[in-house]
XYZ file of N, CA and C in Angstrom:
426
model
N 42.640 77.384 32.239
C 42.944 77.447 30.831
C 42.983 78.913 30.422
N 43.988 79.260 29.672
C 44.141 80.620 29.167
C 44.177 80.554 27.645
N 43.312 81.310 27.012
C 43.300 81.392 25.559
C 44.027 82.677 25.179
N 45.101 82.517 24.406
C 45.914 83.652 24.009
C 46.102 83.613 22.504
N 45.484 84.535 21.772
C 45.621 84.527 20.316
C 47.062 84.690 19.838
N 47.940 85.207 20.685
C 49.338 85.396 20.304
C 50.130 84.088 20.334
N 49.601 83.075 21.001
C 50.289 81.779 21.071
C 50.314 81.148 19.688
N 51.421 80.504 19.378
C 51.545 79.839 18.076
C 51.266 78.345 18.157
N 51.131 77.809 19.347
C 50.871 76.383 19.525
C 50.203 76.136 20.868
N 50.080 74.880 21.207
C 49.473 74.501 22.478
C 50.580 74.272 23.496
N 50.418 74.851 24.681
C 51.394 74.682 25.737
C 50.644 74.276 27.006
N 51.132 73.249 27.668
C 50.534 72.766 28.905
C 51.562 72.880 30.009
N 51.160 73.478 31.130
C 52.053 73.633 32.269
C 51.453 72.885 33.444
N 52.255 72.031 34.081
C 51.806 71.257 35.236
C 52.569 71.762 36.452
N 51.849 72.160 37.496
C 52.472 72.618 38.736
C 52.041 71.697 39.860
N 53.020 71.251 40.646
C 52.729 70.342 41.762
C 53.772 70.565 42.849
N 53.419 70.271 44.112
C 54.382 70.455 45.198
C 55.517 69.435 45.166
N 55.279 68.286 44.533
C 56.310 67.238 44.450
C 56.018 66.348 43.253
N 57.048 65.629 42.816
C 56.883 64.685 41.715
C 56.336 63.388 42.295
N 55.046 63.195 42.163
C 54.379 62.008 42.691
C 54.090 61.052 41.537
N 53.729 59.817 41.846
C 53.342 58.885 40.769
C 52.176 59.413 39.932
N 51.254 60.137 40.561
C 50.123 60.702 39.816
C 50.597 61.757 38.823
N 51.545 62.595 39.250
C 52.068 63.625 38.361
C 52.844 62.986 37.217
N 53.636 61.958 37.525
C 54.381 61.257 36.480
C 53.442 60.629 35.464
N 52.349 60.020 35.953
C 51.374 59.404 35.049
C 50.714 60.460 34.166
N 50.398 61.609 34.744
C 49.797 62.686 33.964
C 50.760 63.183 32.887
N 52.014 63.374 33.252
C 53.012 63.820 32.278
C 53.198 62.805 31.162
N 53.156 61.524 31.512
C 53.296 60.485 30.488
C 52.120 60.530 29.518
N 50.912 60.677 30.064
C 49.732 60.745 29.202
C 49.776 61.960 28.285
N 50.244 63.085 28.806
C 50.316 64.293 27.997
C 51.390 64.198 26.915
N 52.466 63.478 27.205
C 53.564 63.411 26.254
C 53.350 62.372 25.157
N 52.468 61.399 25.397
C 52.190 60.396 24.374
C 51.513 61.028 23.178
N 51.899 60.594 22.039
C 51.270 61.105 20.830
C 49.940 60.396 20.646
N 48.894 61.153 20.471
C 47.567 60.585 20.328
C 47.333 60.016 18.941
N 46.310 59.218 18.807
C 45.990 58.663 17.498
C 45.500 59.766 16.570
N 46.148 59.890 15.436
C 45.793 60.988 14.534
C 44.684 60.593 13.572
N 44.874 59.493 12.890
C 43.845 59.042 11.959
C 43.792 57.520 11.981
N 42.726 57.007 11.435
C 42.520 55.567 11.375
C 42.031 55.236 9.973
N 42.673 54.279 9.293
C 42.182 53.936 7.957
C 40.866 53.155 8.037
N 39.909 53.592 7.243
C 38.630 52.905 7.133
C 38.413 52.521 5.683
N 37.696 51.424 5.457
C 37.529 50.896 4.104
C 36.046 50.745 3.780
N 35.681 51.190 2.551
C 34.301 51.039 2.087
C 34.315 50.994 0.575
N 33.671 50.010 0.010
C 33.565 49.858 -1.446
C 34.925 49.885 -2.131
N 35.913 49.225 -1.538
C 37.235 49.139 -2.135
C 38.070 50.396 -2.027
N 37.603 51.372 -1.273
C 38.326 52.625 -1.112
C 38.743 52.792 0.343
N 39.978 53.238 0.548
C 40.472 53.521 1.892
C 40.315 55.013 2.173
N 39.837 55.328 3.371
C 39.639 56.710 3.805
C 40.287 56.866 5.167
N 40.972 57.979 5.407
C 41.528 58.241 6.721
C 40.450 58.897 7.581
N 40.110 58.231 8.675
C 39.074 58.722 9.576
C 39.723 59.466 10.736
N 39.255 60.678 11.002
C 39.742 61.450 12.146
C 38.936 61.049 13.377
N 39.587 60.800 14.502
C 38.864 60.375 15.706
C 37.671 61.252 16.096
N 37.742 62.586 15.984
C 36.567 63.384 16.344
C 35.350 63.141 15.455
N 35.559 62.583 14.269
C 34.449 62.318 13.352
C 33.784 60.966 13.587
N 34.410 60.110 14.374
C 33.897 58.762 14.601
C 32.860 58.792 15.715
N 31.685 58.264 15.436
C 30.618 58.175 16.429
C 30.793 56.949 17.316
N 31.078 55.810 16.671
C 31.208 54.567 17.429
C 31.935 53.524 16.599
N 32.446 52.521 17.308
C 32.979 51.306 16.711
C 32.086 50.175 17.183
N 31.821 49.222 16.303
C 31.025 48.073 16.728
C 31.359 46.858 15.883
N 31.113 45.708 16.467
C 31.349 44.454 15.781
C 30.064 43.948 15.156
N 30.193 43.448 13.910
C 29.026 42.899 13.222
C 29.521 41.904 12.183
N 28.979 40.708 12.202
C 29.348 39.653 11.250
C 30.863 39.449 11.170
N 31.509 39.340 12.306
C 32.951 39.093 12.423
C 33.814 40.210 11.837
N 33.251 41.400 11.692
C 34.005 42.566 11.225
C 33.864 43.676 12.251
N 34.837 44.582 12.281
C 34.752 45.750 13.150
C 34.480 46.947 12.248
N 33.436 47.696 12.595
C 32.998 48.822 11.786
C 33.133 50.121 12.566
N 33.412 51.209 11.840
C 33.461 52.554 12.408
C 32.335 53.349 11.764
N 31.476 53.927 12.591
C 30.368 54.721 12.075
C 30.694 56.203 12.220
N 30.530 56.937 11.129
C 30.697 58.386 11.130
C 29.412 58.995 10.587
N 29.340 60.307 10.560
C 28.183 60.979 9.973
C 28.097 60.715 8.473
N 29.248 60.380 7.865
C 29.292 60.118 6.422
C 28.983 58.671 6.047
N 28.906 57.790 7.027
C 28.629 56.397 6.723
C 29.415 55.444 7.595
N 29.413 54.189 7.196
C 30.041 53.118 7.964
C 31.235 52.586 7.194
N 32.348 52.405 7.907
C 33.592 51.931 7.309
C 34.078 50.707 8.067
N 34.712 49.789 7.364
C 35.349 48.641 7.999
C 36.747 49.062 8.440
N 37.118 48.673 9.652
C 38.477 48.935 10.142
C 39.141 47.597 10.430
N 40.451 47.574 10.396
C 41.173 46.314 10.514
C 41.631 45.998 11.933
N 41.408 46.896 12.874
C 41.798 46.636 14.254
C 40.671 45.909 14.979
N 41.049 45.265 16.051
C 40.056 44.604 16.901
C 39.517 45.618 17.900
N 38.346 45.333 18.469
C 37.733 46.273 19.398
C 38.633 46.569 20.603
N 39.300 45.558 21.149
C 40.137 45.817 22.327
C 41.308 46.729 21.970
N 41.821 46.644 20.736
C 42.902 47.532 20.303
C 42.388 48.970 20.166
N 41.205 49.122 19.596
C 40.609 50.446 19.456
C 40.280 51.043 20.818
N 39.806 50.215 21.730
C 39.490 50.680 23.085
C 40.722 51.260 23.759
N 41.845 50.572 23.664
C 43.089 51.058 24.262
C 43.592 52.312 23.556
N 43.548 52.297 22.260
C 44.094 53.411 21.478
C 43.314 54.703 21.657
N 41.981 54.605 21.736
C 41.146 55.799 21.754
C 40.609 56.178 23.135
N 40.928 55.431 24.167
C 40.476 55.774 25.521
C 40.878 57.191 25.930
N 42.088 57.664 25.623
C 42.442 59.042 25.997
C 41.592 60.109 25.319
N 40.897 59.742 24.242
C 40.063 60.697 23.509
C 38.591 60.572 23.884
N 38.309 59.970 25.037
C 36.953 59.790 25.580
C 36.091 58.831 24.755
N 36.706 57.765 24.297
C 35.955 56.650 23.727
C 35.828 55.627 24.846
N 34.650 55.032 24.994
C 34.447 54.061 26.073
C 33.639 52.878 25.564
N 34.017 51.710 26.046
C 33.272 50.503 25.701
C 31.964 50.516 26.476
N 30.858 50.263 25.761
C 29.561 50.229 26.427
C 28.941 48.835 26.409
N 29.526 47.956 25.624
C 29.067 46.566 25.603
C 30.201 45.721 25.041
N 29.986 44.425 25.009
C 31.014 43.513 24.501
C 31.394 43.852 23.061
N 30.445 44.381 22.301
C 30.686 44.593 20.876
C 30.598 46.050 20.431
N 30.706 47.001 21.389
C 30.534 48.394 20.978
C 31.338 49.370 21.838
N 31.944 50.342 21.159
C 32.687 51.436 21.788
C 32.103 52.727 21.228
N 31.782 53.694 22.093
C 31.228 54.956 21.607
C 32.155 56.119 21.927
N 32.057 57.150 21.109
C 32.761 58.401 21.334
C 31.899 59.221 22.285
N 32.330 59.372 23.522
C 31.520 60.070 24.511
C 31.330 61.545 24.172
N 32.180 62.087 23.325
C 32.003 63.468 22.872
C 30.822 63.605 21.919
N 30.332 62.493 21.391
C 29.206 62.505 20.445
C 27.892 62.068 21.095
N 27.907 61.845 22.402
C 26.693 61.429 23.112
C 25.842 62.666 23.376
N 24.579 62.615 22.969
C 23.677 63.748 23.194
C 22.681 63.473 24.308
N 22.433 62.201 24.631
C 21.478 61.889 25.692
C 21.782 60.524 26.291
N 21.547 60.428 27.590
C 21.652 59.168 28.313
C 20.352 58.952 29.059
N 19.748 57.796 28.910
C 18.534 57.463 29.645
C 18.917 56.455 30.715
N 18.963 56.934 31.960
C 19.373 56.099 33.080
C 18.187 55.504 33.818
N 16.965 55.715 33.334
C 15.782 55.269 34.051
C 15.557 53.771 33.956
N 16.157 53.143 32.961
C 15.976 51.709 32.804
C 16.788 50.969 33.861
N 16.264 49.897 34.367
C 16.918 49.159 35.430
C 18.194 48.493 34.949
N 19.322 49.007 35.415
C 20.601 48.371 35.156
C 21.233 48.625 33.805
N 20.550 49.285 32.905
C 21.135 49.562 31.594
C 21.051 51.056 31.309
N 21.752 51.484 30.303
C 21.719 52.882 29.881
C 21.440 52.917 28.381
N 20.473 53.731 27.980
C 20.228 53.960 26.560
C 21.045 55.189 26.170
N 21.901 55.039 25.177
C 22.819 56.086 24.750
C 22.363 56.583 23.382
N 22.148 57.894 23.257
C 21.783 58.483 21.973
C 22.967 59.308 21.475
N 23.378 59.046 20.234
C 24.511 59.752 19.641
C 24.025 60.951 18.823
N 24.952 61.811 18.426
C 24.608 63.066 17.760
C 23.849 62.889 16.447
N 23.980 61.746 15.796
C 23.242 61.526 14.544
C 21.909 60.822 14.775
N 21.556 60.598 16.031
C 20.298 59.936 16.362
C 20.407 58.443 16.602
N 21.570 57.862 16.378
C 21.774 56.436 16.627
C 21.564 56.148 18.104
N 20.828 55.081 18.392
C 20.591 54.671 19.777
C 21.371 53.390 20.037
N 22.142 53.399 21.115
C 22.948 52.248 21.526
C 22.528 51.869 22.945
N 22.802 50.656 23.322
C 22.472 50.191 24.661
C 23.733 49.752 25.384
N 23.948 50.313 26.545
C 25.086 49.916 27.372
C 24.666 48.715 28.200
N 25.476 47.679 28.181
C 25.133 46.500 28.968
C 25.463 46.742 30.436
N 24.825 45.987 31.299
C 24.998 46.163 32.741
C 26.447 46.078 33.171
N 27.191 45.231 32.494
C 28.592 45.019 32.841
C 29.413 46.305 32.746
N 29.032 47.229 31.852
C 29.810 48.432 31.598
C 29.198 49.701 32.186
N 28.039 49.623 32.829
C 27.356 50.809 33.344
C 28.221 51.559 34.352
N 28.832 50.853 35.277
C 29.651 51.509 36.297
C 30.800 52.285 35.665
N 31.484 51.683 34.705
C 32.619 52.330 34.050
C 32.166 53.574 33.280
N 31.037 53.505 32.596
C 30.527 54.652 31.849
C 30.208 55.797 32.800
N 29.564 55.493 33.917
C 29.245 56.522 34.893
C 30.509 57.163 35.458
N 31.555 56.367 35.674
C 32.812 56.914 36.180
C 33.438 57.867 35.168
N 33.473 57.451 33.905
C 34.075 58.284 32.864
C 33.311 59.594 32.704
N 31.988 59.537 32.799
C 31.173 60.729 32.619
C 31.001 61.539 33.903
N 31.468 61.003 35.028
C 31.334 61.717 36.300
C 29.925 61.709 36.845
N 29.182 60.637 36.593
C 27.784 60.540 37.096
C 27.738 59.818 38.421
């Protein structure tokens, strides 16, 4: 990575000896437009939530909620839709009813047998179910 104050935008250069399926997949991921904002609703007001501000998504009482440092908002997408949409931004499902922003994880407790205790930047504690432990470790490189 080269940081150049003279640059006016972001430029990514990919160099490879040949055009392989892996290189094509990487180029496709880079060219896709990422999710910019997500509408969240609270007290009859709609707010545009920026993905970096979202700590987690979770299901509760048949609703899907987005938690930020500013509070909790209802979102209209289903968890599987959010999982697909935000996976490129390091969001990962940790249980059947919860997706966390891995950029907001401050601590992982791996000492518990088969589960992981996840602490987020605001102090929220989440529990990763056994079913998702392997995937979380892969995403985090553990």
